[in-house]
mmCIF file of C-alpha atoms and ligand atoms in Angstrom:
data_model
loop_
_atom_site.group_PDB
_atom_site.id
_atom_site.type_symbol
_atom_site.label_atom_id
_atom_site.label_comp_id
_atom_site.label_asym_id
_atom_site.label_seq_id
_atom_site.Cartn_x
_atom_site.Cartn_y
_atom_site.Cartn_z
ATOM 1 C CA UNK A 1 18.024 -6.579 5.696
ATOM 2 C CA UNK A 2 17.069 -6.221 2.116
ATOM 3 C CA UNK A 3 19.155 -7.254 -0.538
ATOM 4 C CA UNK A 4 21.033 -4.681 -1.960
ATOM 5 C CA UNK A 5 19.872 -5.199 -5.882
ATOM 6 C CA UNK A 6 16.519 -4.923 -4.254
ATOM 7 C CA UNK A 7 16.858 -2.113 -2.021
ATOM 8 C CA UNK A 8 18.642 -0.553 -5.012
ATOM 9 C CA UNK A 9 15.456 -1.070 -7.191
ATOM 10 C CA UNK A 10 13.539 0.080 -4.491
ATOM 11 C CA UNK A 11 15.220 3.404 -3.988
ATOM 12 C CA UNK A 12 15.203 3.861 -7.862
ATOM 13 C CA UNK A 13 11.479 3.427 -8.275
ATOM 14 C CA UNK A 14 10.983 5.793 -5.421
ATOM 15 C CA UNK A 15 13.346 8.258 -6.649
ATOM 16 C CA UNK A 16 11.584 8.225 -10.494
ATOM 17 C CA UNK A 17 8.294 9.219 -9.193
ATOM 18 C CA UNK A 18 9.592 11.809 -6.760
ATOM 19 C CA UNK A 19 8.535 9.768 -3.441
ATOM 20 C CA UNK A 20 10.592 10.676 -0.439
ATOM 21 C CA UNK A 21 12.271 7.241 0.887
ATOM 22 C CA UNK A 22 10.893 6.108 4.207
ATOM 23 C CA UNK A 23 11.112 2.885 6.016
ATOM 24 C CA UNK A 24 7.293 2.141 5.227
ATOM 25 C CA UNK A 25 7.587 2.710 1.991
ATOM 26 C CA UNK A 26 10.355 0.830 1.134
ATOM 27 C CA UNK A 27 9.120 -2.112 3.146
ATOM 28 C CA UNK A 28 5.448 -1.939 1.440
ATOM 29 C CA UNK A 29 6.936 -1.072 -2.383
ATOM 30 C CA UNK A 30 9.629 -4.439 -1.154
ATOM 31 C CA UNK A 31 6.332 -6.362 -1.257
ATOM 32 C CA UNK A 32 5.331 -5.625 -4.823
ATOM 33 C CA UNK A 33 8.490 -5.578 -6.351
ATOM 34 C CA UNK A 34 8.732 -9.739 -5.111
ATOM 35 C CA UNK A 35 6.091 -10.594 -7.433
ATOM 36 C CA UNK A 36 3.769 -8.965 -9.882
ATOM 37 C CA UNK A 37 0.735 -10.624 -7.986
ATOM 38 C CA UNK A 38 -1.841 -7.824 -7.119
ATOM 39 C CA UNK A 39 -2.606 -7.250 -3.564
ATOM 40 C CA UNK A 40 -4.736 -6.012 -1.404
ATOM 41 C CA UNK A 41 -4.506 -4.100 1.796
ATOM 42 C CA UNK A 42 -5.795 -7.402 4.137
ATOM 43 C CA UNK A 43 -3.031 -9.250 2.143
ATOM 44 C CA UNK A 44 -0.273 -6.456 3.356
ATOM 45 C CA UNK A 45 -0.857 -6.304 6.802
ATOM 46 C CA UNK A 46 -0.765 -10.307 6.672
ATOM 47 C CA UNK A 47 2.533 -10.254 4.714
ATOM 48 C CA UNK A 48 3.578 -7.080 7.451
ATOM 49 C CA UNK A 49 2.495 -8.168 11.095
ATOM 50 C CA UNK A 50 4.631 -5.344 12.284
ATOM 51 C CA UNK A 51 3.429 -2.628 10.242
ATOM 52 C CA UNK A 52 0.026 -0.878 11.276
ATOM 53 C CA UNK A 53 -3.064 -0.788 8.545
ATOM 54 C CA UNK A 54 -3.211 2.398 8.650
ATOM 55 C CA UNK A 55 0.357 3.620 7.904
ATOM 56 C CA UNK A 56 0.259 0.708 4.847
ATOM 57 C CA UNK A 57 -3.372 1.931 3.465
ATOM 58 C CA UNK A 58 -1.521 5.830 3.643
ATOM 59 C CA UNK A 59 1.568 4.161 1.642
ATOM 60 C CA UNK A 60 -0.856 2.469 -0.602
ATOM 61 C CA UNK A 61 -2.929 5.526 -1.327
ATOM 62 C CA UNK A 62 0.580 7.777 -1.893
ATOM 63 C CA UNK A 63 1.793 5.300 -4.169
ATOM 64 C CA UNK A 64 -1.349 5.337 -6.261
ATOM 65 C CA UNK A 65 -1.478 9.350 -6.214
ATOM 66 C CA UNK A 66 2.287 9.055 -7.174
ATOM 67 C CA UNK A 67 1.815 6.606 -10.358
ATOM 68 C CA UNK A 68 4.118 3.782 -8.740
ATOM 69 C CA UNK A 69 0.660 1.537 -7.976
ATOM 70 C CA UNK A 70 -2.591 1.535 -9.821
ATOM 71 C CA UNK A 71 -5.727 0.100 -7.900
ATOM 72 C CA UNK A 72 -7.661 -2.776 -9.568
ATOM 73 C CA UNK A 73 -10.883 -4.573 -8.769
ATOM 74 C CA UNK A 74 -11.163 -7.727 -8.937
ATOM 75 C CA UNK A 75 -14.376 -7.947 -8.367
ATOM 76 C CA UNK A 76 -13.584 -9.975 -4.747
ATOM 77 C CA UNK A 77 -14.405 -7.378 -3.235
ATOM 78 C CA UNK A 78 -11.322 -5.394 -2.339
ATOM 79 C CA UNK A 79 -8.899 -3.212 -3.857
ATOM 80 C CA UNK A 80 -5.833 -4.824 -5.257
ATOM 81 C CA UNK A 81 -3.145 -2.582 -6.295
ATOM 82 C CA UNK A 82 -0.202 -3.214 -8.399
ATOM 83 C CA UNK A 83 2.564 -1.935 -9.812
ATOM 84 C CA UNK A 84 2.782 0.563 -12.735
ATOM 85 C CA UNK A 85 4.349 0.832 -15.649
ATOM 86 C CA UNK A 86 7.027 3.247 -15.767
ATOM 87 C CA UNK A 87 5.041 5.376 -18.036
ATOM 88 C CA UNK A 88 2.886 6.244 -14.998
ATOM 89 C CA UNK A 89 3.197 9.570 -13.905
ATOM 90 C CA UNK A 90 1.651 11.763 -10.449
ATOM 91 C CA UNK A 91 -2.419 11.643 -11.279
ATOM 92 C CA UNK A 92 -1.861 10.344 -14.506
ATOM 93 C CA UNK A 93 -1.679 7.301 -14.810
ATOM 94 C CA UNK A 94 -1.572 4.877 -18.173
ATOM 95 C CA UNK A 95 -2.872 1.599 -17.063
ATOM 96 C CA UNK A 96 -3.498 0.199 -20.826
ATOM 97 C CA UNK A 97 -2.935 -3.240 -19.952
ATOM 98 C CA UNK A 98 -5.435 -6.221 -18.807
ATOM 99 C CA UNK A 99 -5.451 -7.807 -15.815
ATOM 100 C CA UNK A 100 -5.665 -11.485 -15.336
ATOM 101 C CA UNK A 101 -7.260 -13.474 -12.587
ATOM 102 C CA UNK A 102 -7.031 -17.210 -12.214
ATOM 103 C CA UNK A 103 -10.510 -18.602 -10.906
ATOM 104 C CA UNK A 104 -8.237 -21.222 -9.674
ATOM 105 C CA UNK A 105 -6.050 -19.680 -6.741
ATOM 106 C CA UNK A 106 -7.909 -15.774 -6.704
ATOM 107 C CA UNK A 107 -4.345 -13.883 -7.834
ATOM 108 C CA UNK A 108 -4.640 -11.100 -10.125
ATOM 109 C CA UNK A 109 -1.975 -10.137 -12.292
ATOM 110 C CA UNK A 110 -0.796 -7.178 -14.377
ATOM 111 C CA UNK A 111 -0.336 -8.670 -18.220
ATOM 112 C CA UNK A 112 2.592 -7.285 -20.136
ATOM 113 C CA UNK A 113 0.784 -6.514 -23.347
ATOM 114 C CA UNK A 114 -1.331 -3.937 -24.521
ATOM 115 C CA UNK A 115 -4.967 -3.787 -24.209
ATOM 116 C CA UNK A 116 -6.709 -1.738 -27.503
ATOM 117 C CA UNK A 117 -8.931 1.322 -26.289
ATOM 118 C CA UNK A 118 -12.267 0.879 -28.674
ATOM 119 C CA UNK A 119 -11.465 2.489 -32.393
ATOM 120 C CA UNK A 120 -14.807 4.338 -31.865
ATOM 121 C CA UNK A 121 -17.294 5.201 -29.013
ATOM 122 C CA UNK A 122 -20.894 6.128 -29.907
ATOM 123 C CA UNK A 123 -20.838 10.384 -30.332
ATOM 124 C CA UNK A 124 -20.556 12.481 -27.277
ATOM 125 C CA UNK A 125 -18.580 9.668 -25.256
ATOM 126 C CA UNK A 126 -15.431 10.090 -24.270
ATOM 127 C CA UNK A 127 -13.276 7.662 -22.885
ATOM 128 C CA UNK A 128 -10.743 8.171 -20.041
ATOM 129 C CA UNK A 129 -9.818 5.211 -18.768
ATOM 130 C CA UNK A 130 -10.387 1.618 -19.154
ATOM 131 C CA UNK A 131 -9.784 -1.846 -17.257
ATOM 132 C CA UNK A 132 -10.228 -5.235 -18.598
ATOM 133 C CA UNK A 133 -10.316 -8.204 -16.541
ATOM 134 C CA UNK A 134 -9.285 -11.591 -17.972
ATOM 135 C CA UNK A 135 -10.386 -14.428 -16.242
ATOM 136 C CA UNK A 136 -8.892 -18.168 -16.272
ATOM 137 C CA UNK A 137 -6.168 -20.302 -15.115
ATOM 138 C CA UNK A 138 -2.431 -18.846 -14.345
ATOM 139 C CA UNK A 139 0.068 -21.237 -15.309
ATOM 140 C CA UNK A 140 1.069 -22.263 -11.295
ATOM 141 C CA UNK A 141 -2.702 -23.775 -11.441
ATOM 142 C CA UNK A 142 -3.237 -25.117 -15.128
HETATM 143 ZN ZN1 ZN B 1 -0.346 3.607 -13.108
HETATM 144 ZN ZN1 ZN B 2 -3.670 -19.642 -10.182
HETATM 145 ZN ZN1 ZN B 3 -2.150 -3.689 -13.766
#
């Protein structure tokens, strides 16, 4: 059972972005709201050994579509997705924050501050979307 503050956060979130509640979904979104840690999809089905990896990689590819997860690389080699901002709408999403990974333990986290697109790009480049990736030690590991 989940809590009910968290089921209630869960149904909210889901209910913003126009996601129809399903068991799934509410399990894998259950998993995100617990921390702001990015995961990936390897990480899920370890944290799920009931679910199947294919019903949580659909989830995790609705959510994205639906602006309540954005995908990040962490340069480990697979995806990591997190959580959005509530700014983030269906294909449009407004990721303008940095992401931090701690060369200690491998998490990556969402920062809560805003990253500064460039003042100016050299003519004829336009930007439309950026992700910077901090690296160091989170404060569990320093
Ligand atoms: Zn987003
Ligand atoms: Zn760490
Ligand atoms: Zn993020």
């Amino acid at each position: 059972m989940l809590a009910k503050t968290m089921n209630h956060q869960i149904l909210h979130t889901l209910e913003n972005k126009n996601v129809r509640p399903t068991p799934m979904r509410m399990l894998v979104l259950e998993q995100f709201l617990q921390n702001r840690t990015a995961r990936s999809l390897g990480e899920l089905e370890a944290a799920m050994p009931r679910a199947d990896r294919i019903t949580i990689y659909r989830t995790l590819r609705t959510f994205e579509e639906k602006g309540i997860l954005h995908a990040i690389t962490d340069g480990s080699g697979a995806t990591h997705y997190a959580l959005c901002p509530d700014a983030c709408e269906p294909e449009h999403h407004r990721e303008f924050h940095p992401h931090f990974h701690c060369i200690r333990c491998g998490r990556t986290l969402c920062l809560d501050i805003t990253t500064q697109p460039p003042a100016s790009l050299p003519g004829g480049f336009q930007l439309l979307d950026m992700e910077v990736q901090l690296k160091g030690v989170c404060p569990e590991c320093g």
